CSV table of C-alpha atoms in Angstrom, one decimal:
chain,number,residue,atom,x,y,z
A,24,MET,CA,0.0,-0.2,-0.3
A,25,GLU,CA,2.9,2.4,0.8
A,26,LYS,CA,4.2,2.3,-2.6
A,27,LYS,CA,0.9,3.1,-4.2
A,28,LYS,CA,0.7,6.0,-2.3
A,29,MET,CA,4.7,7.2,-3.2
A,30,ASP,CA,4.0,6.3,-6.9
A,31,LYS,CA,0.8,8.5,-7.0
A,32,ILE,CA,3.2,11.3,-5.1
A,33,ILE,CA,5.9,11.1,-8.3
A,34,LYS,CA,3.6,11.2,-10.6
A,35,SER,CA,1.5,14.2,-9.2
A,36,ALA,CA,5.4,15.7,-8.9
A,37,ILE,CA,6.3,15.2,-12.2
A,38,THR,CA,3.1,16.3,-13.8
A,39,GLY,CA,3.7,20.1,-11.8
A,40,VAL,CA,6.8,19.9,-12.8
A,41,LEU,CA,5.5,19.6,-16.7
A,42,SER,CA,3.0,22.0,-15.8
A,43,LEU,CA,5.4,24.3,-14.7
A,44,THR,CA,7.7,24.0,-17.6
A,45,ALA,CA,5.4,24.4,-20.2
A,46,ALA,CA,4.0,27.3,-18.7
A,47,GLY,CA,7.4,28.6,-18.5
A,48,ALA,CA,8.1,28.3,-22.1
A,49,LEU,CA,4.6,29.8,-23.3
A,50,MET,CA,5.4,33.0,-20.8
A,51,ALA,CA,8.5,33.5,-22.3
A,52,SER,CA,7.5,33.3,-26.3
A,53,THR,CA,4.4,35.7,-25.5
A,54,GLN,CA,7.3,37.9,-24.0
A,55,ALA,CA,9.3,37.7,-27.2
A,56,MET,CA,7.0,38.0,-29.0
A,57,ALA,CA,6.7,42.2,-27.5
A,58,ALA,CA,10.2,41.6,-28.2
A,59,GLU,CA,10.1,41.6,-32.6
A,60,LYS,CA,11.4,44.4,-34.6
A,61,GLY,CA,8.7,46.6,-35.7
A,62,GLN,CA,6.1,45.7,-33.0
A,63,GLU,CA,5.6,48.2,-30.0
A,64,LYS,CA,3.2,47.5,-26.9
A,65,CYS,CA,-0.2,49.6,-26.9
A,66,TYR,CA,-1.6,50.1,-23.4
A,67,GLY,CA,-5.7,51.2,-22.9
A,68,ILE,CA,-6.5,49.6,-26.2
A,69,ALA,CA,-7.9,45.7,-25.3
A,70,LYS,CA,-10.7,44.9,-25.6
A,71,ALA,CA,-12.0,42.6,-22.7
A,72,GLY,CA,-9.9,39.2,-22.1
A,73,MET,CA,-8.2,39.9,-24.8
A,74,ASN,CA,-4.6,41.6,-23.6
A,75,ASP,CA,-1.2,39.8,-24.7
A,76,CYS,CA,0.3,39.9,-21.9
A,77,ASN,CA,0.3,40.3,-18.3
A,78,THR,CA,-0.4,43.2,-16.3
A,79,ALA,CA,-0.1,44.9,-13.0
A,80,THR,CA,-3.3,42.8,-11.2
A,81,SER,CA,-2.9,39.7,-13.9
A,82,SER,CA,-0.1,36.9,-14.7
A,83,CYS,CA,-0.6,36.3,-18.4
A,84,ALA,CA,-2.6,36.9,-21.9
A,85,GLY,CA,-5.9,37.2,-22.1
A,86,THR,CA,-6.9,38.2,-18.2
A,87,SER,CA,-8.0,41.9,-18.7
A,88,LYS,CA,-10.6,42.4,-16.9
A,89,THR,CA,-12.8,45.7,-18.4
A,90,ASP,CA,-12.6,47.2,-22.0
A,91,GLY,CA,-9.7,50.0,-22.3
A,92,GLN,CA,-7.6,48.6,-18.9
A,93,ALA,CA,-5.5,51.2,-18.3
A,94,ASP,CA,-2.2,48.4,-17.6
A,95,ALA,CA,-3.6,45.9,-20.6
A,96,TYR,CA,-1.3,45.9,-23.7
A,97,VAL,CA,-1.8,44.4,-27.5
A,98,LEU,CA,1.1,44.5,-30.0
A,99,LEU,CA,1.0,46.6,-33.1
A,100,PRO,CA,2.9,47.5,-35.9
A,101,GLU,CA,5.0,50.7,-34.5
A,102,GLY,CA,3.4,53.9,-35.3
A,103,VAL,CA,-0.2,52.8,-35.1
A,104,CYS,CA,-0.9,53.1,-31.3
A,105,LYS,CA,-0.4,56.8,-31.8
A,106,LYS,CA,-3.4,56.7,-34.5
A,107,ILE,CA,-5.8,55.4,-31.9
A,108,VAL,CA,-8.4,57.0,-29.3
A,109,GLY,CA,-6.7,56.0,-25.7
A,110,GLY,CA,-3.8,54.2,-27.6
A,111,SER,CA,-1.0,54.5,-25.2
A,112,LEU,CA,2.8,53.5,-25.9
A,113,GLU,CA,3.3,53.2,-21.7
A,114,ALA,CA,0.9,51.6,-19.2
A,115,LYS,CA,-1.3,53.9,-17.5
A,116,THR,CA,-2.0,54.3,-13.9
A,117,LYS,CA,-5.0,55.7,-12.0
A,118,SER,CA,-4.5,58.6,-10.0
């Protein structure tokens, strides 16, 4: 009985490590997208749940809570953000 319990613990630990590894790879690839030449982060214009990466209040893409959330961004070609009403190249902070 003890061996079955130990096997279950080991399998759970391996599953956890693999999940964390996959999540880390996904975050790294999303952040690498931001570094692509010709792209810029445009804050304050994403629809709720459609942001490209983490915000000050959430940990991953697609988790913004409201339309136009000040700290949520989408990646756009350089120069486009300045043409969009409400778009900002810097995260806006609430006063």
